[in-house]
Tab-separated table of C-alpha atoms in Angstrom:
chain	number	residue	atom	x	y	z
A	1	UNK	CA	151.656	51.729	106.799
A	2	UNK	CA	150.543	53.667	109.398
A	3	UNK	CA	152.419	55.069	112.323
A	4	UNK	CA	151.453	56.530	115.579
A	5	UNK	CA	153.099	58.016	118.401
A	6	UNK	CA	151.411	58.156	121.485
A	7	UNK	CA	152.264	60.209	125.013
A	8	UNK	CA	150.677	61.119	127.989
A	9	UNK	CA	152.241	63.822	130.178
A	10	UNK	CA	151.319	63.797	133.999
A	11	UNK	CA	151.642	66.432	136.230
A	12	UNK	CA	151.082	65.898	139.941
A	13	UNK	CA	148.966	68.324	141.869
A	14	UNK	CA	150.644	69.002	145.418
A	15	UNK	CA	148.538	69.497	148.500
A	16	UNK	CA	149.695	71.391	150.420
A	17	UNK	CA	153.859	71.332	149.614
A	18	UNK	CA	156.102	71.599	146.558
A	19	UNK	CA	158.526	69.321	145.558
A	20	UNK	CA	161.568	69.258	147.938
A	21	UNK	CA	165.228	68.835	146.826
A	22	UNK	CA	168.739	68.862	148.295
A	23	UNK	CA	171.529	70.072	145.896
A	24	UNK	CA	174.814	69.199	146.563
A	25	UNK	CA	178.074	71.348	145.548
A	26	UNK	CA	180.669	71.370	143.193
A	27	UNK	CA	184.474	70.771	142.898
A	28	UNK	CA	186.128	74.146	142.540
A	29	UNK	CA	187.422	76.653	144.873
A	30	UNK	CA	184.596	76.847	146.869
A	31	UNK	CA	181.622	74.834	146.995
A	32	UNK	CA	177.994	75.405	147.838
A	33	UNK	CA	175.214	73.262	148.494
A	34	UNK	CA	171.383	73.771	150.161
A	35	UNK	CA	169.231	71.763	151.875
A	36	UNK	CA	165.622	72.334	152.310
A	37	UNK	CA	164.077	72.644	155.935
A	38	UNK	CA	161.480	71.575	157.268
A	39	UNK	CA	159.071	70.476	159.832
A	40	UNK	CA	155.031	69.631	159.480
A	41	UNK	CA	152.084	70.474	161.554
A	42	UNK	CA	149.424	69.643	159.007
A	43	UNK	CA	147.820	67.174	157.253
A	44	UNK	CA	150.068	67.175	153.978
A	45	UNK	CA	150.419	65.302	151.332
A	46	UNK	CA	152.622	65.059	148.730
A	47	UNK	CA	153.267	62.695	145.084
A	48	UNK	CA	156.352	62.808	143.649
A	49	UNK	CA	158.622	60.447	141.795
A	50	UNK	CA	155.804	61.051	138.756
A	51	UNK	CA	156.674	60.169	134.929
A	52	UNK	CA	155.784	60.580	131.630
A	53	UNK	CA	154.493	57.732	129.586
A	54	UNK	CA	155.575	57.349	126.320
A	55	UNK	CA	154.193	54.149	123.971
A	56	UNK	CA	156.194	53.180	121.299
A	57	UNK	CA	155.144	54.194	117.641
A	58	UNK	CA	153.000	51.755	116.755
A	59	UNK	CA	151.371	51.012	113.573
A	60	UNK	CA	148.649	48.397	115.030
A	61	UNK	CA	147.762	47.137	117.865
A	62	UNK	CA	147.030	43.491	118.266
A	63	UNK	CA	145.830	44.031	121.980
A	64	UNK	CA	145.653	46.894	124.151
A	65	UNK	CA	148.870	48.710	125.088
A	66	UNK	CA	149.618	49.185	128.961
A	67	UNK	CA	152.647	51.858	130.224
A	68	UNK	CA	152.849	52.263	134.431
A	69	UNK	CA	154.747	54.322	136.512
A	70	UNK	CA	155.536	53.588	140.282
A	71	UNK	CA	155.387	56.856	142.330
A	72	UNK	CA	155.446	58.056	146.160
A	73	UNK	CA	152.729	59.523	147.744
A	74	UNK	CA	153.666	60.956	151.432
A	75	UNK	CA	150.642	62.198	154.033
A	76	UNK	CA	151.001	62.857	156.889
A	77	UNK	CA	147.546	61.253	157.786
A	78	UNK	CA	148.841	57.864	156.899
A	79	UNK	CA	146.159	57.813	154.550
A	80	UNK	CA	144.781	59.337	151.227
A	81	UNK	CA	142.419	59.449	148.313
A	82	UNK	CA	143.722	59.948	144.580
A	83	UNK	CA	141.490	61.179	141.726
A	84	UNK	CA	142.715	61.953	138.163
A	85	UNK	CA	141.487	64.027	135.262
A	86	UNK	CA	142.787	65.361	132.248
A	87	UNK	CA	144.043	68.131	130.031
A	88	UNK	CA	141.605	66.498	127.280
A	89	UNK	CA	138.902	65.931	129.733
A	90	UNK	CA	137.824	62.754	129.175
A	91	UNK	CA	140.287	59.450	128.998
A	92	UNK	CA	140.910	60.336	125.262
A	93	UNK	CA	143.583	60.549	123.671
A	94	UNK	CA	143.723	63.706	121.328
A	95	UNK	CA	145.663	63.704	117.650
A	96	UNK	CA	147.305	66.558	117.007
A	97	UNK	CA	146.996	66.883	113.247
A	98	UNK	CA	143.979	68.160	111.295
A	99	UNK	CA	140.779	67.118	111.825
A	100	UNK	CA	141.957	65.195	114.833
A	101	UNK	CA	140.923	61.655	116.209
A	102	UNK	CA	140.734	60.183	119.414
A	103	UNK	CA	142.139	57.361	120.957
A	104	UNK	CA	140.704	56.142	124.487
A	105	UNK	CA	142.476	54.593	126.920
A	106	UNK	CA	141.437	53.678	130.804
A	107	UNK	CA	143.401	54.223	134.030
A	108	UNK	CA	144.070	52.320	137.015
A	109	UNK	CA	145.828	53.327	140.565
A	110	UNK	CA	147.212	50.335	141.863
A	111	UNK	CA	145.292	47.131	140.830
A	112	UNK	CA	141.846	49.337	141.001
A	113	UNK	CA	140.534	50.636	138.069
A	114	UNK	CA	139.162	55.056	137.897
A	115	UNK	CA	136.466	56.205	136.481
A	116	UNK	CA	136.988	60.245	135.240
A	117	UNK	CA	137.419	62.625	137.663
A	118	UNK	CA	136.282	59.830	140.593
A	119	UNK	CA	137.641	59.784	144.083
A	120	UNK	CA	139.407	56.540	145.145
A	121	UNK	CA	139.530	56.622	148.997
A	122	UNK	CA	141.211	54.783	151.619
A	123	UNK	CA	144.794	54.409	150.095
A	124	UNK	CA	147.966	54.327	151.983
A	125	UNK	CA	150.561	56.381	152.165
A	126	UNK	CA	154.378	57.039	153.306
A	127	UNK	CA	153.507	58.676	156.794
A	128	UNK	CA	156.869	59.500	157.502
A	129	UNK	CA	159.239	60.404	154.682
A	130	UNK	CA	158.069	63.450	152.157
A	131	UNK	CA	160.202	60.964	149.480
A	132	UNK	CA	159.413	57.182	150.739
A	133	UNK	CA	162.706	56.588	151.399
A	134	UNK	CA	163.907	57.450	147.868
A	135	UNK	CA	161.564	54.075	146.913
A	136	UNK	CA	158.012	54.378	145.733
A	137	UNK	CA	154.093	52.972	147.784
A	138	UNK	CA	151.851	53.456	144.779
A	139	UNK	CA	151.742	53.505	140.489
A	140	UNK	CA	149.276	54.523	138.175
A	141	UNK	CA	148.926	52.787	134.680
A	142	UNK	CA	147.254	53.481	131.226
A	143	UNK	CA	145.835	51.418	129.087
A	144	UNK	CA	145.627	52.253	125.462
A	145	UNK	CA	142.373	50.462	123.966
A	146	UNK	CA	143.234	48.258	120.505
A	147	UNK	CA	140.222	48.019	118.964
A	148	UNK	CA	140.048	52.705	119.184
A	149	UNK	CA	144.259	52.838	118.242
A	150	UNK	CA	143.060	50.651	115.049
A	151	UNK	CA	140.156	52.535	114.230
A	152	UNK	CA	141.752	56.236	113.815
A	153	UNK	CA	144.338	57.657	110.882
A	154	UNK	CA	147.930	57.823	111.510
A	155	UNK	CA	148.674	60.869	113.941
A	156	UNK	CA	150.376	61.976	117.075
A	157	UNK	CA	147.700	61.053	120.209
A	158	UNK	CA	148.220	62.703	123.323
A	159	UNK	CA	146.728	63.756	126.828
A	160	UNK	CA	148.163	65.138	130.096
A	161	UNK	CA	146.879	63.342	133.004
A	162	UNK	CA	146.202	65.102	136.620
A	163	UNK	CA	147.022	63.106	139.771
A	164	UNK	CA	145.465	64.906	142.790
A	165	UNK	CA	145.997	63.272	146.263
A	166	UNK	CA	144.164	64.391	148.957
A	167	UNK	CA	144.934	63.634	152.769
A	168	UNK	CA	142.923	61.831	154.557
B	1	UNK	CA	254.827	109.814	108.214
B	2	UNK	CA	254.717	107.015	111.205
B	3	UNK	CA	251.806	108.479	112.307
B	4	UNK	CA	249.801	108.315	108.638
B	5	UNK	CA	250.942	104.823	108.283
B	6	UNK	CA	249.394	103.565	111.404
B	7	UNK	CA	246.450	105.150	110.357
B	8	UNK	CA	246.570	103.708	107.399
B	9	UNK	CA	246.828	100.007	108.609
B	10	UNK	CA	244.378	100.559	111.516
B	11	UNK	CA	241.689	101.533	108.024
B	12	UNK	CA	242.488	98.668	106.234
B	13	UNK	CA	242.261	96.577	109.456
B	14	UNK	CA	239.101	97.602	109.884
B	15	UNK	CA	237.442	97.445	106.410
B	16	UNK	CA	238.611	94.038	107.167
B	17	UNK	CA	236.861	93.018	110.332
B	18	UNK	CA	233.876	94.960	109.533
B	19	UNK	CA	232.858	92.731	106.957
B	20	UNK	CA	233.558	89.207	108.728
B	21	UNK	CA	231.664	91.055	111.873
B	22	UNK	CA	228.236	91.812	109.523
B	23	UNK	CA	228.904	88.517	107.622
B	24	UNK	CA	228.868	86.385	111.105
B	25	UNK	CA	225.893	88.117	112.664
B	26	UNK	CA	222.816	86.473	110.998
B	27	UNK	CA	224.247	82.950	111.159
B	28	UNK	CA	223.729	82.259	114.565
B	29	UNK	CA	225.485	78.259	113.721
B	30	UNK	CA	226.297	76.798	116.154
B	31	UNK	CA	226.577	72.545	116.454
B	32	UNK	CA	224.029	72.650	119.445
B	33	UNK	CA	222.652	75.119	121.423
B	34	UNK	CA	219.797	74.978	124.323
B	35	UNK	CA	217.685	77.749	125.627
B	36	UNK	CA	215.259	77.946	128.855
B	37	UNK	CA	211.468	78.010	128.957
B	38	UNK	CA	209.525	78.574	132.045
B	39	UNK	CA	206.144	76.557	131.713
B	40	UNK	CA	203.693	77.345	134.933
B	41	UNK	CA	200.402	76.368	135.648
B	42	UNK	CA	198.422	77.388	139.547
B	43	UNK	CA	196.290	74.893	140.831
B	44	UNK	CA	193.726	76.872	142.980
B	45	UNK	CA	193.095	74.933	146.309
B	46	UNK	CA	189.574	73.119	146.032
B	47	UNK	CA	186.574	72.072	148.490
B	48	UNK	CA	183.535	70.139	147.469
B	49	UNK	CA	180.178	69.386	149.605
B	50	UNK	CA	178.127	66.898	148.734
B	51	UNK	CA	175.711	64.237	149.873
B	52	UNK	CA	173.390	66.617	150.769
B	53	UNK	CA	169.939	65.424	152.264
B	54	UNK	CA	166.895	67.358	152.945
B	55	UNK	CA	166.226	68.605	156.579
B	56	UNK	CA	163.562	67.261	157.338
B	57	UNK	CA	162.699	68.111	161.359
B	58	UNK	CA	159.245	65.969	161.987
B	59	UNK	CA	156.183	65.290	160.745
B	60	UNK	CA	152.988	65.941	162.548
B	61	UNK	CA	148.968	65.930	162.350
B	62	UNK	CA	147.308	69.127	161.941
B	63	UNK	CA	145.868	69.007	165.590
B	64	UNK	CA	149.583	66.777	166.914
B	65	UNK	CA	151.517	68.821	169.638
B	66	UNK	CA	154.551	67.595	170.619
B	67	UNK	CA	155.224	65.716	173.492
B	68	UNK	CA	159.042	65.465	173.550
B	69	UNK	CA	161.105	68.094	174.900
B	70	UNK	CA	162.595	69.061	171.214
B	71	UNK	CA	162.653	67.537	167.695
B	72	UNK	CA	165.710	67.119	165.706
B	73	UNK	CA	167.088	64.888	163.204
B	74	UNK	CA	170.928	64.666	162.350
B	75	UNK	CA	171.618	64.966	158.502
B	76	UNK	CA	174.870	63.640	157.018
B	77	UNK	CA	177.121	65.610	154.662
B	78	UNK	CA	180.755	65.033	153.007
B	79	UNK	CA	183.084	67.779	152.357
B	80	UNK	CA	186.127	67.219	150.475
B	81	UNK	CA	188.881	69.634	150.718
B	82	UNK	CA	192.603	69.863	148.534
B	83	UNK	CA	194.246	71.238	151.770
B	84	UNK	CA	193.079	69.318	154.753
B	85	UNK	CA	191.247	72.269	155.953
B	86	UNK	CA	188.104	74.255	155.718
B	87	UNK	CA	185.521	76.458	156.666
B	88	UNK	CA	181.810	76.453	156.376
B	89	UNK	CA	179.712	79.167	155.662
B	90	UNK	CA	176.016	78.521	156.138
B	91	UNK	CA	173.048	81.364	154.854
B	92	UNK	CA	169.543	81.193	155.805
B	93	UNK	CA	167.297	81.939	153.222
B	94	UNK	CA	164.388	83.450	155.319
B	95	UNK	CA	167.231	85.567	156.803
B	96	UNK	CA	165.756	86.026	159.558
B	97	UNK	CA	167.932	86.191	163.471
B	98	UNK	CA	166.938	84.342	165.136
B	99	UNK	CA	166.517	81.880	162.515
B	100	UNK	CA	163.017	81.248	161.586
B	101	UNK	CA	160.957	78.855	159.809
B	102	UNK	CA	157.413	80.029	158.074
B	103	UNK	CA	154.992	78.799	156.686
B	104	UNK	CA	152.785	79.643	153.451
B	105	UNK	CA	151.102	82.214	155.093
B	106	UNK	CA	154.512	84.205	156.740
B	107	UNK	CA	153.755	82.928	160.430
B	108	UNK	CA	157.490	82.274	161.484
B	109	UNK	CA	158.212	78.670	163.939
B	110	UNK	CA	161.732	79.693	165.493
B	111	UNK	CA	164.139	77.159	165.425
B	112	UNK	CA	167.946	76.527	165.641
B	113	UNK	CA	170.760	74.573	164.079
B	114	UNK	CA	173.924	72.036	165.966
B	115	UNK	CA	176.513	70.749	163.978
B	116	UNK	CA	179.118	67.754	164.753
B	117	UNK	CA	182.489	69.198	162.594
B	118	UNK	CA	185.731	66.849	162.271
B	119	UNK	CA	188.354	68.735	164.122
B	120	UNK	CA	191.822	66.705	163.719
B	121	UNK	CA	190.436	63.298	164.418
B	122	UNK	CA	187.869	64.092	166.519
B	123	UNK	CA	184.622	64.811	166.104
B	124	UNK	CA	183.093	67.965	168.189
B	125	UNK	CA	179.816	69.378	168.608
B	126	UNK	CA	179.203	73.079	167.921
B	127	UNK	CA	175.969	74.881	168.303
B	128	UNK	CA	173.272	76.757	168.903
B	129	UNK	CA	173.388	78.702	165.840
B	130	UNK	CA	170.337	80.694	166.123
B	131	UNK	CA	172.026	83.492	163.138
B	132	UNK	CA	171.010	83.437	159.859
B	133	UNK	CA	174.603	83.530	158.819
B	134	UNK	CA	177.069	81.829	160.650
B	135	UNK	CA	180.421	80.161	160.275
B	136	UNK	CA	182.912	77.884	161.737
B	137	UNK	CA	186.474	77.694	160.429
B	138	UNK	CA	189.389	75.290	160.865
B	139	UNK	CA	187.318	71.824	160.621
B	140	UNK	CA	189.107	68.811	158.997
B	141	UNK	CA	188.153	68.130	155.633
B	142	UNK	CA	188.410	64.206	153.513
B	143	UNK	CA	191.106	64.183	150.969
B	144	UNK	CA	188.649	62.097	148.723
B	145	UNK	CA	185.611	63.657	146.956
B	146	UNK	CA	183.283	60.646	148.117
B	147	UNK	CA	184.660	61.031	152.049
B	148	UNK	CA	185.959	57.213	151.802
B	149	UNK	CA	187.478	56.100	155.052
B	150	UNK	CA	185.955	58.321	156.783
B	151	UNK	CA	183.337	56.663	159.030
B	152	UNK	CA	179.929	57.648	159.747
B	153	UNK	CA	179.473	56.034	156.765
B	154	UNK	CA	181.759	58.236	154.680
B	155	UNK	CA	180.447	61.561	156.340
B	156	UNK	CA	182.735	64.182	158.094
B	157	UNK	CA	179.605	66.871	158.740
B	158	UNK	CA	176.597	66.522	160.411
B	159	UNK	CA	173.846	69.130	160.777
B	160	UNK	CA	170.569	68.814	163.250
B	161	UNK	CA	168.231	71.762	162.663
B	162	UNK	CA	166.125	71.410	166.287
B	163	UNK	CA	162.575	73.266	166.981
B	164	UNK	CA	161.768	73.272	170.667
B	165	UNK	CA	158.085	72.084	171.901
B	166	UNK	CA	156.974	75.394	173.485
B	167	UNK	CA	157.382	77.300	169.866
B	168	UNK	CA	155.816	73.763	168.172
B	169	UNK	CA	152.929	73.483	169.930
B	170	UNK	CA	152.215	77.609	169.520
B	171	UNK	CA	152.359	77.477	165.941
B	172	UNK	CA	149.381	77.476	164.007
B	173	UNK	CA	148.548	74.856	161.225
B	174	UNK	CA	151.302	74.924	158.652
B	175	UNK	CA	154.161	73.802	156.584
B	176	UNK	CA	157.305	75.295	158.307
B	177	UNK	CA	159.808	75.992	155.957
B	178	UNK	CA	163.734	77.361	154.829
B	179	UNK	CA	166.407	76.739	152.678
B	180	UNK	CA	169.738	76.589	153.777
B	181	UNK	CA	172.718	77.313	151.491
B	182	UNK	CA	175.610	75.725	152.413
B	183	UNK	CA	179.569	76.847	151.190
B	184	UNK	CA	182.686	75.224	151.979
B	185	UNK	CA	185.818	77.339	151.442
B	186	UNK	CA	189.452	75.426	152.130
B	187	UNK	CA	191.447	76.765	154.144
């Protein structure tokens, strides 16, 4: 029977800022804590909140797999534009035995489908909190085409996915 | 003659108690017996901050001035302490005094902190800290780690870092930025 694993890591590029976090302290006999400052006079952006996606092992597919991921995307412009590319370069899915095969898969922001390396404009964003509140204003998804998982030998398929958000 | 016989009984009386005295010393029997052990353990005095939030001042447009006077927002924190008591230490990590924020490319935004501190019942506002050390001692702690019963919605510390308009508005373009390390000592 066949078997296949299949990941895609995602790494979020940052305009502009880094990822901000608050630590707290810890019981003892003293206790120490930090907290990030900061204030804005730019147009910023910022994604965080991002996952991995991990499908299940799967030996076939009877339809094509989907795996989303809610995020937050902060500008200060109210407003910004997403495209995503890959570590593969291409919506492909890599194997990472010998004489590798690929599986390709499609993305979509929201309801709207990307092409590769395509801006979508005109998206909204959190315009006032760098975290949305500790909530999330936007996902991504992938879908894993059936008919290309079904088609290639038993292997470990992966990509890393780019998310770059631009202000607008 | 008295004198050798005496002797001679006091020998015999002897060789006599010798024996029962090195026969009785490793027995040790007795039908009950008790002894004392000290067992001591120190419980250092603790302090714990948490809820810890992000400082986040404002959030402006690349060509935005500011048209209020300052910009501030209060930030909740708990601190738990074992004796009632405790100081707080805080360390800017710019280090700069006055304190300064700065952006990616070094230019420094000044800016200064206010806290509200728990003193007894109370609550009392302390500030401006402009230092990039300071401290403030004898504050009233929670005596539970989550600041239950407290009020302010279980906080006992609040911090406002504040930048005034005149240094705002001067800045150039930028993301302003420090890190603040907070420590909580009891007292």
């Amino acid at each position: 029977m066949n078997k296949f694993k299949l990941s895609l890591l995602v790494s979020a590029f940052l305009m502009s800022g880094s990822v901000i976090a608050a630590s707290d302290g810890a019981l003892d006999t003293t206790s120490s804590g930090t907290s990030e400052v900061t204030i804005i006079k730019d147009n910023a952006v910022q994604i965080s909140n991002v996952d991995d996606l991990v499908f299940e092992q799967q030996a076939v597919l009877a339809e094509s797999a989907t795996l989303s991921d809610d995020v937050c995307v902060f500008s200060s412009t109210g407003n910004y534009s997403v495209t995503v590319t890959s570590l593969n370069e291409g919506f492909e899915l890599q194997g990472e035995g010998a004489d590798p095969d690929a599986v390709t898969y499609s993305v979509q922001w929201g309801a709207a489908s990307l092409a590769y390396g395509a801006v979508q404009s005109g998206l909204t964003a959190d315009a006032t909190s760098l975290t949305c509140d500790g909530g999330t204003n936007a996902s991504f998804s992938v879908t894993v085409d059936s008919t290309s998982f079904n088609s290639v030998k038993p292997d470990t398929y992966t990509d890393t996915l780019t998310l770059l958000v631009q202000p607008e | 003659m008295l004198l050798q016989e005496t002797v001679s009984v006091l020998k015999k009386t002897l060789l006599a108690v010798v024996p029962m005295a090195l026969l009785s010393l490793p027995i040790n029997a007795f039908s009950s017996d008790s002894g004392e052990s000290k067992i001591s353990i120190m419980i250092g005095e603790t302090a714990k901050i948490s809820a810890i939030d992000d400082w986040v001042i404002g959030i402006h447009a690349a060509d935005e001035n500011m048209s209020s006077f300052w910009e501030y927002q209060w930030d909740y924190q708990c601190v738990f302490t074992s004796t009632g008591a405790y100081s707080v230490e805080l360390n800017s990590q710019n280090g700069a005094s006055p304190l300064e924020l700065r952006s990616a490319s070094g230019e420094p935004l000044a800016y200064e902190v206010w806290a509200y501190v728990k003193e007894g019942s109370g609550l009392s506002i302390k500030g401006p800290f402009r230092d990039a050390t300071f401290s403030m001692s004898n504050l009233t702690g929670s005596d539970s780690q989550t600041c239950q019963g407290e009020g302010y919605g279980g906080h006992n510390l609040f911090f406002a870092a504040l930048v005034r308009r005149t240094n705002f508005n001067a800045a150039p373009t930028g993301i302003y930025r420090d890190q603040m390390v907070i420590t909580v000592r009891p007292e």
